């Protein structure tokens, strides 16, 4: 067995882990005696790039700067076959998985939003009316706390064992900050109406001085009117101004001056920063302020800094990962990462921190682009799907409506109507399922009977079971055909399926003393991240984790 991995596994076992280690092939194995195990890092930096498929990383590898993504690829440990195991691959579900080691059926975060299956009331993944943003307007269903997260993060375990340690999480999205931050960390999220970063009253009554200083410094305003220019003279990517692309607030080609259409900074400008490189630049600036303000990485303890960069998701939704705009954004992001990593070298010390980088989900190419490549792809309007199911239900059970709308990637039913009619609810669900499966664009559908079952060789059913929480999820779950979208829009693209392009994400590490160097070709899962960090820090696994320590290469 691999001694390096055994050290990590043994640390987890001694701390109370009962999971069986994953047996996996690696390129090289560290051969070190236990007494040569490096000290724990002073700072664990976790970076999530929202909406970044692994295929984009590999496609741009030769164009990356030497010390951004290529620091991981050339000097670090990277996992070329890393996947999510759950089927409904969306932002909240991915961010909840990363540092808990728990897929949605265990974390409870089944989607970005869903509806209570009993009351039909909307639920936002980090929504909590008991708490408000500090110094900012709080909209209904705004993300303010981790209450809906059923699992603990590795940061929660760290804080329980070492209360002096700090866990800080920052993001352009509330869910990107709150879910990796866990229950015991502190989350700060970008406010698109003001350009500020704010926490909520779940975490504190008022901001520390360093946050107020950052928000008062004009950090966002300095990007007003800044020109986003292309880095490449030409590219084989899908060009500017494709008919299926949205403008995302900054037009559909570069160069562009980012103003949000305003003559002075205002809410539209602050929102327009998100689908550009500048919200990510601002997020990384705030992360630097957090390092200084909270003295993260101070000698004598281990802290965790989680940073979720949101811009690429906005770009890919509007333009598609196949687009020139997406390519240009990724290259800009690479330069931002290079600056940030070099800054960490100076602030923390190159030998004192480690970094793990992944994404919350991948992305489908725009359906129209896929069609141009000769592939089966398309868009299915929800109204067509609804009608097919309602017609089948009416033909079998009488006039409807029988459906109560969508919840995450599932459908709710009028349970009172079913009960009053004296019907077997599973029979009702089955009729709707069978009707859905006849609709062009639908690959398959599953009812709760199939989702609560055990034992299957169907990888799609296995993935959807990992997305299905019986307390929160709808009793009918749908899976789109590859490259098909369920949408009433004729522009943009999305994610949220169990297919390779949505599940396959980057998993990159740097910190040779703890993670080693080189490519690992064994298939691994994102649920393995939390157990790996726990092993390095000699912590018990988070309570709902089902991952295993990653197989690590030589240092």
Coordinates of C-alpha atoms in Angstrom, one line a residue:
X1 CA 0.0 0.0 0.0
X2 CA 1.0 3.6 -0.5
X3 CA 2.7 4.9 2.6
X4 CA 1.8 8.5 1.9
X5 CA -1.9 7.6 1.6
X6 CA -1.6 5.3 4.6
X7 CA -0.5 8.2 6.7
X8 CA -3.5 10.2 5.7
X9 CA -5.9 7.3 6.2
X10 CA -4.4 6.4 9.5
X11 CA -4.8 9.9 10.8
X12 CA -8.5 9.8 9.8
X13 CA -8.9 6.3 11.3
X14 CA -7.3 7.3 14.6
X15 CA -9.6 10.3 14.7
X16 CA -12.7 8.2 14.4
X17 CA -13.0 7.4 10.7
X18 CA -14.7 4.2 9.8
X19 CA -14.7 4.5 6.0
X20 CA -12.8 1.9 3.9
X21 CA -10.0 3.5 1.9
X22 CA -10.4 3.7 -1.8
X23 CA -7.9 1.5 -3.7
X24 CA -6.7 3.5 -6.6
X25 CA -3.8 3.6 -9.1
X26 CA -1.4 6.6 -8.9
X27 CA 1.6 7.4 -10.9
X28 CA 4.1 7.5 -8.0
X29 CA 4.0 6.8 -4.3
X30 CA 5.6 8.8 -1.6
X31 CA 8.0 6.5 0.4
X32 CA 8.6 8.4 3.7
X33 CA 8.7 7.1 7.3
X34 CA 6.1 8.5 9.7
X35 CA 8.6 10.7 11.5
X36 CA 9.3 12.5 8.3
X37 CA 5.7 13.6 7.8
X38 CA 5.7 17.4 7.2
X39 CA 4.2 19.8 9.7
X40 CA 0.6 20.9 9.1
X41 CA 0.2 23.9 6.8
X42 CA -0.5 27.2 8.5
X43 CA -3.1 28.1 5.9
X44 CA -5.3 25.8 3.8
X45 CA -6.6 27.8 0.8
X46 CA -9.6 26.3 -1.0
X47 CA -10.5 27.8 -4.3
X48 CA -13.7 27.0 -6.3
X49 CA -14.1 28.3 -9.8
X50 CA -17.8 28.4 -10.4
X51 CA -18.8 26.6 -13.6
X52 CA -15.4 25.5 -14.9
X53 CA -15.3 22.2 -16.8
X54 CA -12.1 20.2 -16.8
X55 CA -12.1 20.2 -20.6
X56 CA -11.6 24.0 -20.6
X57 CA -8.6 23.8 -18.3
X58 CA -7.0 21.2 -20.5
X59 CA -7.9 23.1 -23.7
X60 CA -6.2 26.3 -22.5
X61 CA -3.2 24.6 -20.7
X62 CA -0.6 25.8 -23.2
X63 CA -1.9 29.4 -23.1
X64 CA -1.9 29.7 -19.3
X65 CA 0.6 31.9 -17.5
X66 CA 3.5 30.0 -15.7
X67 CA 2.2 30.5 -12.2
X68 CA -1.6 30.4 -12.4
X69 CA -3.3 27.2 -13.3
X70 CA 0.1 25.9 -14.5
X71 CA 1.5 26.1 -11.0
X72 CA -0.9 23.2 -10.2
X73 CA -0.4 21.4 -13.5
X74 CA 3.4 21.7 -13.7
X75 CA 4.4 21.9 -10.0
X76 CA 1.5 20.5 -8.1
X77 CA -0.7 17.4 -7.7
X78 CA -3.6 17.2 -10.1
X79 CA -6.3 14.7 -10.8
X80 CA -7.2 14.4 -14.4
X81 CA -10.3 12.2 -13.8
X82 CA -12.1 14.0 -11.0
X83 CA -15.9 13.9 -11.0
X84 CA -19.0 14.6 -8.9
X85 CA -21.0 11.5 -8.1
X86 CA -24.4 13.3 -7.9
X87 CA -26.6 13.8 -10.9
X88 CA -28.2 17.3 -10.4
X89 CA -25.0 19.3 -10.8
X90 CA -25.7 22.9 -9.8
X91 CA -23.9 25.5 -7.8
X92 CA -25.3 25.0 -4.3
X93 CA -25.1 21.2 -4.5
X94 CA -21.4 21.4 -5.6
X95 CA -20.4 24.0 -3.1
X96 CA -22.1 22.0 -0.3
X97 CA -20.2 18.8 -1.4
X98 CA -16.7 20.3 -1.6
X99 CA -15.7 20.6 2.1
X100 CA -18.3 18.3 3.7
X101 CA -17.5 15.2 1.6
X102 CA -21.3 14.7 1.4
X103 CA -23.3 14.5 -1.8
X104 CA -26.7 16.2 -1.8
X105 CA -28.6 13.2 -0.4
X106 CA -26.5 13.6 2.7
X107 CA -25.9 17.3 2.8
X108 CA -29.5 18.2 2.2
X109 CA -28.6 20.8 -0.4
X110 CA -30.4 19.3 -3.4
X111 CA -30.3 22.4 -5.6
X112 CA -30.0 26.1 -5.7
X113 CA -33.6 26.3 -4.7
X114 CA -36.5 23.9 -4.2
X115 CA -40.0 23.9 -2.8
X116 CA -41.2 22.4 0.4
X117 CA -42.9 19.2 -0.7
X118 CA -45.6 19.6 1.9
X119 CA -46.4 23.4 1.8
X120 CA -45.0 24.0 -1.7
X121 CA -43.3 27.2 -0.3
X122 CA -40.1 28.1 -2.0
X123 CA -36.8 27.3 -0.2
X124 CA -33.5 29.0 -1.1
X125 CA -30.5 26.9 -0.3
X126 CA -28.9 29.4 2.1
X127 CA -32.1 31.4 2.8
X128 CA -32.9 32.1 6.5
X129 CA -35.4 34.8 7.4
X130 CA -34.0 34.9 10.9
X131 CA -30.9 36.7 9.7
X132 CA -30.0 39.8 7.7
X133 CA -27.1 41.2 5.8
X134 CA -25.0 43.6 7.8
X135 CA -25.4 47.2 6.5
X136 CA -27.1 46.0 3.3
X137 CA -30.6 45.4 2.1
X138 CA -31.8 41.9 2.5
X139 CA -34.2 40.6 -0.1
X140 CA -36.7 37.8 0.6
X141 CA -35.1 34.4 0.4
X142 CA -31.6 36.0 0.4
X143 CA -28.8 33.7 1.4
X144 CA -27.9 34.5 5.0
X145 CA -27.0 31.3 6.9
X146 CA -26.1 27.6 6.5
X147 CA -29.2 26.4 8.3
X148 CA -30.3 24.2 5.5
X149 CA -26.9 22.4 5.3
X150 CA -27.3 19.1 7.2
X151 CA -23.6 18.3 7.1
X152 CA -20.6 19.7 8.8
X153 CA -17.5 20.9 6.9
X154 CA -13.9 20.1 7.6
X155 CA -13.7 23.7 8.8
X156 CA -16.4 22.9 11.4
X157 CA -14.4 20.0 12.6
X158 CA -11.2 22.1 12.8
X159 CA -13.0 24.8 14.8
X160 CA -14.5 22.3 17.2
X161 CA -11.1 20.7 17.9
X162 CA -9.0 23.9 17.7
X163 CA -11.3 26.9 18.5
X164 CA -8.4 29.3 18.0
X165 CA -8.3 28.4 14.3
X166 CA -10.2 30.6 11.9
X167 CA -12.3 29.7 8.9
X168 CA -13.2 32.5 6.4
X169 CA -15.1 32.0 3.2
X170 CA -15.6 34.7 0.5
X171 CA -17.5 34.6 -2.8
X172 CA -19.3 36.6 -5.4
X173 CA -22.4 34.5 -4.6
X174 CA -24.0 34.0 -1.2
X175 CA -24.1 30.2 -1.6
X176 CA -20.5 30.2 -2.8
X177 CA -19.4 31.7 0.5
X178 CA -21.9 30.2 3.0
X179 CA -21.8 26.5 2.1
X180 CA -18.0 26.0 2.1
X181 CA -17.8 28.2 5.2
X182 CA -20.0 25.7 7.1
X183 CA -21.7 26.3 10.4
X184 CA -18.7 27.6 12.4
X185 CA -16.9 29.7 9.8
X186 CA -17.5 33.3 8.7
X187 CA -18.9 34.0 5.3
X188 CA -18.7 37.2 3.3
X189 CA -20.5 37.7 0.0
X190 CA -20.5 40.3 -2.8
X191 CA -23.5 42.7 -2.8
X192 CA -24.3 43.4 -6.4
X193 CA -26.3 46.5 -5.5
X194 CA -23.5 48.3 -3.8
X195 CA -20.2 46.6 -4.7
X196 CA -19.5 45.8 -1.1
X197 CA -18.8 42.5 0.7
X198 CA -21.1 41.7 3.6
X199 CA -21.6 39.0 6.2
X200 CA -24.9 38.4 8.0
X201 CA -26.2 38.5 11.5
X202 CA -25.9 34.8 11.7
X203 CA -22.1 35.3 12.0
X204 CA -21.8 38.6 13.9
X205 CA -23.6 41.7 15.0
X206 CA -21.3 44.1 13.0
X207 CA -18.4 43.9 10.7
X208 CA -14.8 44.1 11.9
X209 CA -13.0 47.3 11.1
X210 CA -11.1 45.7 8.2
X211 CA -14.3 44.9 6.3
X212 CA -15.6 48.5 6.8
X213 CA -12.3 49.8 5.6
X214 CA -12.3 47.6 2.5
X215 CA -15.9 48.6 1.6
X216 CA -15.1 52.3 2.1
X217 CA -12.0 52.2 0.0
X218 CA -13.7 52.4 -3.4
X219 CA -12.4 48.9 -4.3
X220 CA -15.3 48.2 -6.7
X221 CA -15.4 51.7 -8.1
X222 CA -11.9 51.6 -9.5
X223 CA -13.1 49.2 -12.1
X224 CA -15.7 51.6 -13.5
X225 CA -15.1 52.2 -17.1
X226 CA -12.2 49.8 -17.2
X227 CA -11.7 48.2 -20.6
X228 CA -11.8 44.4 -20.8
X229 CA -9.7 43.7 -23.9
X230 CA -9.0 40.4 -25.5
X231 CA -5.7 38.7 -24.8
X232 CA -5.7 36.6 -28.0
X233 CA -5.4 38.0 -31.5
X234 CA -7.4 35.1 -32.9
X235 CA -9.0 31.9 -31.7
X236 CA -10.8 28.8 -33.0
X237 CA -13.5 29.2 -30.3
X238 CA -17.0 30.2 -31.3
X239 CA -16.8 33.8 -32.2
X240 CA -18.4 37.0 -31.0
X241 CA -22.1 37.8 -31.5
X242 CA -23.5 34.3 -31.9
X243 CA -27.3 34.4 -32.1
X244 CA -27.7 32.1 -29.1
X245 CA -25.6 34.2 -26.8
X246 CA -26.8 36.7 -24.2
X247 CA -25.0 40.0 -23.6
X248 CA -24.8 39.4 -19.8
X249 CA -24.8 43.2 -19.3
X250 CA -21.5 44.0 -21.0
X251 CA -22.3 43.3 -24.7
X252 CA -21.3 40.3 -26.8
X253 CA -17.8 41.1 -27.9
X254 CA -14.5 42.5 -26.6
X255 CA -13.1 45.0 -26.0
X256 CA -15.8 46.4 -23.8
X257 CA -15.8 49.2 -21.2
X258 CA -17.5 47.9 -18.1
X259 CA -20.0 50.5 -16.9
X260 CA -23.4 48.7 -16.8
X261 CA -24.6 51.4 -19.1
X262 CA -24.2 54.1 -16.5
X263 CA -22.3 57.4 -16.4
X264 CA -21.2 56.8 -12.8
X265 CA -21.0 53.8 -10.5
X266 CA -24.4 52.4 -9.5
X267 CA -26.3 49.1 -9.0
X268 CA -26.2 48.2 -12.7
X269 CA -22.5 48.7 -12.8
X270 CA -21.9 46.6 -9.7
X271 CA -24.0 43.9 -11.2
X272 CA -22.1 44.1 -14.5
X273 CA -18.9 43.3 -12.7
X274 CA -20.1 39.8 -12.1
X275 CA -19.9 38.6 -15.8
X276 CA -16.4 40.1 -16.2
X277 CA -13.0 39.4 -14.8
X278 CA -13.4 42.2 -12.3
X279 CA -15.8 40.6 -9.7
X280 CA -13.3 37.8 -9.4
X281 CA -10.4 40.3 -9.1
X282 CA -12.5 42.1 -6.4
X283 CA -13.1 38.8 -4.6
X284 CA -9.4 38.0 -4.5
X285 CA -8.7 41.5 -3.2
X286 CA -11.2 41.0 -0.4
X287 CA -9.5 37.6 0.3
X288 CA -6.2 39.4 0.7
X289 CA -7.9 41.9 3.1
X290 CA -9.3 38.9 5.1
X291 CA -5.8 37.4 5.4
X292 CA -4.4 40.6 6.7
X293 CA -7.4 41.6 8.9
X294 CA -7.9 38.2 10.5
X295 CA -4.1 37.3 10.4
X296 CA -4.9 34.1 8.6
X297 CA -2.0 31.7 8.5
X298 CA -0.4 33.1 11.7
X299 CA 2.3 30.9 13.2
X300 CA 1.0 28.4 15.7
X301 CA -2.3 27.4 14.2
X302 CA -4.0 26.3 11.0
X303 CA -6.6 28.4 9.4
X304 CA -8.8 27.8 6.3
X305 CA -9.6 30.4 3.6
X306 CA -12.2 29.4 1.1
X307 CA -12.6 31.5 -2.0
X308 CA -15.3 30.9 -4.6
X309 CA -14.8 32.8 -7.9
X310 CA -18.2 33.3 -9.6
X311 CA -17.5 35.1 -12.8
X312 CA -16.9 32.1 -15.1
X313 CA -20.3 30.7 -14.3
X314 CA -22.0 34.0 -15.4
X315 CA -19.9 34.0 -18.6
X316 CA -20.6 30.3 -19.5
X317 CA -24.3 30.7 -18.9
X318 CA -24.5 33.6 -21.3
X319 CA -22.0 32.6 -24.0
X320 CA -21.2 28.9 -23.5
X321 CA -17.9 27.2 -22.6
X322 CA -17.2 26.9 -26.4
X323 CA -17.2 30.7 -26.8
X324 CA -14.4 33.2 -27.3
X325 CA -15.8 35.1 -24.4
X326 CA -15.4 32.1 -22.1
X327 CA -11.9 31.5 -23.3
X328 CA -10.9 35.1 -22.8
X329 CA -12.4 35.1 -19.3
X330 CA -10.6 32.0 -18.3
X331 CA -7.3 33.4 -19.4
X332 CA -7.9 36.6 -17.4
X333 CA -8.8 34.4 -14.4
X334 CA -5.5 32.6 -14.9
X335 CA -3.6 35.8 -14.5
X336 CA -5.6 36.7 -11.4
X337 CA -4.7 33.3 -9.9
X338 CA -1.1 33.9 -10.7
X339 CA -1.1 37.2 -8.9
X340 CA -2.9 35.7 -5.9
X341 CA -0.6 32.7 -5.5
X342 CA 2.5 34.8 -5.8
X343 CA 1.0 37.1 -3.2
X344 CA 0.4 34.2 -0.9
X345 CA 4.0 33.2 -1.3
X346 CA 5.0 36.6 0.1
X347 CA 2.3 36.9 2.8
X348 CA 2.3 33.4 4.2
X349 CA 5.5 31.9 2.9
X350 CA 5.7 29.4 0.0
X351 CA 6.3 26.5 2.4
X352 CA 3.6 27.4 4.8
X353 CA 0.3 27.0 2.9
X354 CA -1.4 24.5 0.6
X355 CA -4.1 25.1 -2.1
X356 CA -6.8 22.9 -3.5
X357 CA -8.8 24.1 -6.5
X358 CA -11.9 22.6 -8.0
X359 CA -15.3 23.6 -9.5
X360 CA -18.9 23.2 -8.4
X361 CA -20.0 21.7 -11.8
X362 CA -19.1 21.6 -15.4
X363 CA -21.1 23.0 -18.3
X364 CA -22.9 22.0 -21.5
X365 CA -21.9 23.7 -24.7
X366 CA -24.6 25.8 -26.2
X367 CA -27.1 23.5 -28.0
X368 CA -26.9 25.4 -31.2
X369 CA -23.1 25.1 -31.2
X370 CA -23.5 21.4 -30.6
X371 CA -25.9 21.1 -33.5
X372 CA -23.4 22.8 -35.7
X373 CA -20.9 20.0 -34.8
X374 CA -23.5 17.4 -36.0
X375 CA -24.6 16.4 -32.5
X376 CA -28.0 15.8 -31.1
X377 CA -28.9 18.8 -29.0
X378 CA -31.8 21.1 -28.3
X379 CA -34.0 23.0 -26.0
X380 CA -37.2 21.7 -24.4
X381 CA -39.8 24.3 -23.3
X382 CA -41.2 23.3 -19.8
X383 CA -44.7 24.0 -21.0
X384 CA -44.4 21.1 -23.5
X385 CA -43.3 18.8 -20.8
X386 CA -46.0 19.9 -18.4
X387 CA -48.7 19.4 -21.0
X388 CA -47.5 15.9 -21.9
X389 CA -47.7 14.9 -18.2
X390 CA -51.0 16.6 -17.5
X391 CA -52.6 15.1 -20.5
X392 CA -51.6 11.6 -19.5
X393 CA -52.7 12.2 -15.9
X394 CA -56.1 13.5 -17.0
X395 CA -56.6 10.6 -19.4
X396 CA -56.0 8.1 -16.6
X397 CA -57.3 9.9 -13.5
X398 CA -59.6 12.7 -14.6
X399 CA -59.3 16.4 -15.1
X400 CA -56.3 18.2 -13.5
X401 CA -54.2 20.0 -12.8
X402 CA -52.3 17.3 -11.0
X403 CA -48.9 18.9 -11.0
X404 CA -47.8 21.7 -8.6
X405 CA -44.7 22.7 -10.5
X406 CA -41.0 22.1 -10.4
X407 CA -38.7 21.8 -7.4
X408 CA -35.0 21.6 -8.2
X409 CA -35.0 19.1 -11.2
X410 CA -38.2 17.4 -10.1
X411 CA -41.9 17.7 -10.2
X412 CA -44.3 18.1 -7.2
X413 CA -47.9 16.9 -7.3
X414 CA -51.2 18.0 -5.8
X415 CA -51.0 15.6 -2.9
X416 CA -54.4 16.7 -1.5
X417 CA -56.1 16.1 -4.8
X418 CA -54.5 12.6 -5.1
X419 CA -55.6 11.8 -1.5
X420 CA -59.2 13.1 -2.0
X421 CA -59.5 11.0 -5.2
X422 CA -58.4 7.9 -3.2
X423 CA -55.6 7.2 -5.6
X424 CA -52.3 5.4 -5.1
X425 CA -49.8 8.2 -5.3
X426 CA -47.1 6.0 -6.6
X427 CA -49.3 5.0 -9.5
X428 CA -49.9 8.7 -10.2
X429 CA -46.2 9.4 -10.2
X430 CA -45.6 6.5 -12.5
X431 CA -48.1 7.8 -15.1
X432 CA -46.4 11.2 -15.1
X433 CA -43.0 9.5 -15.3
X434 CA -43.9 7.4 -18.3
X435 CA -45.4 10.4 -20.1
X436 CA -42.3 12.5 -19.5
X437 CA -40.1 9.8 -21.0
X438 CA -41.9 10.1 -24.3
X439 CA -41.1 13.8 -24.6
X440 CA -38.2 14.7 -27.0
X441 CA -35.2 15.9 -25.0
X442 CA -36.0 13.8 -21.9
X443 CA -33.5 10.9 -21.4
X444 CA -35.3 9.3 -18.4
X445 CA -37.3 10.0 -15.3
X446 CA -37.5 8.3 -11.9
X447 CA -40.1 8.2 -9.2
X448 CA -39.5 8.1 -5.5
X449 CA -40.0 4.3 -5.5
X450 CA -36.9 3.9 -7.7
X451 CA -35.0 6.6 -5.9
X452 CA -35.3 5.1 -2.4
X453 CA -34.4 1.6 -3.7
X454 CA -31.0 0.0 -3.4
X455 CA -28.9 -1.9 -5.8
X456 CA -28.7 -0.9 -9.4
X457 CA -26.2 -1.2 -12.3
X458 CA -27.7 2.0 -13.9
X459 CA -25.1 4.8 -13.4
X460 CA -27.7 7.5 -14.1
X461 CA -30.1 6.1 -11.4
X462 CA -27.1 5.9 -9.0
X463 CA -26.2 9.5 -9.6
X464 CA -29.8 10.7 -9.2
X465 CA -30.1 8.8 -5.9
X466 CA -27.1 10.8 -4.7
X467 CA -29.1 14.0 -5.5
X468 CA -32.3 12.9 -3.8
X469 CA -33.1 13.8 -0.2
X470 CA -36.5 12.2 0.6
X471 CA -37.3 15.0 3.1
X472 CA -36.8 17.8 0.5
X473 CA -36.9 16.4 -3.0
X474 CA -39.8 16.1 -5.4
X475 CA -41.2 12.5 -6.0
X476 CA -40.5 12.7 -9.7
X477 CA -37.0 13.4 -11.0
X478 CA -36.1 14.1 -14.6
X479 CA -32.8 13.7 -16.5
X480 CA -32.3 15.5 -19.8
X481 CA -30.8 13.9 -22.8
X482 CA -27.1 14.9 -23.3
X483 CA -26.7 18.4 -24.7
X484 CA -30.4 19.2 -24.2
X485 CA -31.7 22.0 -21.9
X486 CA -35.1 22.4 -20.2
X487 CA -35.7 26.1 -20.8
X488 CA -38.1 28.5 -22.3
X489 CA -35.2 30.7 -23.5
X490 CA -33.6 30.5 -26.9
X491 CA -30.3 31.9 -25.6
X492 CA -27.5 30.8 -23.3
X493 CA -26.7 27.3 -21.8
X494 CA -26.6 25.6 -18.5
X495 CA -25.6 22.5 -16.5
X496 CA -27.4 20.2 -14.0
X497 CA -27.1 16.7 -15.5
X498 CA -25.2 13.4 -14.7
X499 CA -23.4 13.6 -18.0
X500 CA -19.6 13.8 -18.3
X501 CA -19.5 17.5 -19.3
X502 CA -21.3 18.5 -16.1
X503 CA -19.6 16.0 -13.6
X504 CA -16.0 16.2 -14.8
X505 CA -14.3 19.1 -13.0
X506 CA -10.7 20.2 -12.3
X507 CA -9.2 19.0 -9.0
X508 CA -5.8 20.7 -8.6
X509 CA -3.5 20.9 -5.6
X510 CA -0.4 22.8 -4.7
X511 CA 1.6 22.3 -1.5
X512 CA 4.2 19.7 -2.3
X513 CA 5.0 18.8 1.3
X514 CA 1.4 17.7 1.8
X515 CA 0.0 16.9 -1.6
X516 CA 3.0 15.9 -3.7
X517 CA 3.6 16.6 -7.4
X518 CA 2.3 15.1 -10.6
X519 CA -0.7 13.8 -12.4
X520 CA -3.0 11.2 -10.8
X521 CA -4.9 9.3 -13.5
X522 CA -7.1 7.3 -11.1
X523 CA -10.8 8.3 -11.1
X524 CA -11.5 10.3 -7.9
X525 CA -14.5 12.2 -6.7
X526 CA -15.0 15.7 -5.2
X527 CA -16.3 14.1 -2.0
X528 CA -12.6 13.0 -1.5
X529 CA -11.5 16.6 -0.9
X530 CA -12.7 16.9 2.7
X531 CA -11.3 13.6 3.9
X532 CA -7.9 14.6 2.4
X533 CA -7.8 17.9 4.2
X534 CA -9.0 16.2 7.4
X535 CA -6.2 13.6 7.1
X536 CA -3.5 16.3 6.5
X537 CA -4.8 18.2 9.6
X538 CA -5.2 15.0 11.7
X539 CA -8.9 15.7 12.1
X540 CA -11.9 13.4 12.3
X541 CA -13.9 13.2 9.1
X542 CA -16.9 15.6 8.8
X543 CA -20.0 13.8 10.1
X544 CA -21.7 13.1 6.8
X545 CA -18.7 12.6 4.6
X546 CA -18.6 9.5 2.4
X547 CA -15.3 10.3 0.6
X548 CA -11.9 8.8 0.9
X549 CA -8.4 10.5 1.1
X550 CA -7.1 11.2 -2.3
X551 CA -4.3 9.0 -3.7
X552 CA -1.4 11.4 -3.7
X553 CA 1.8 11.5 -5.8
X554 CA 5.3 12.0 -4.7
X555 CA 6.4 15.4 -3.3

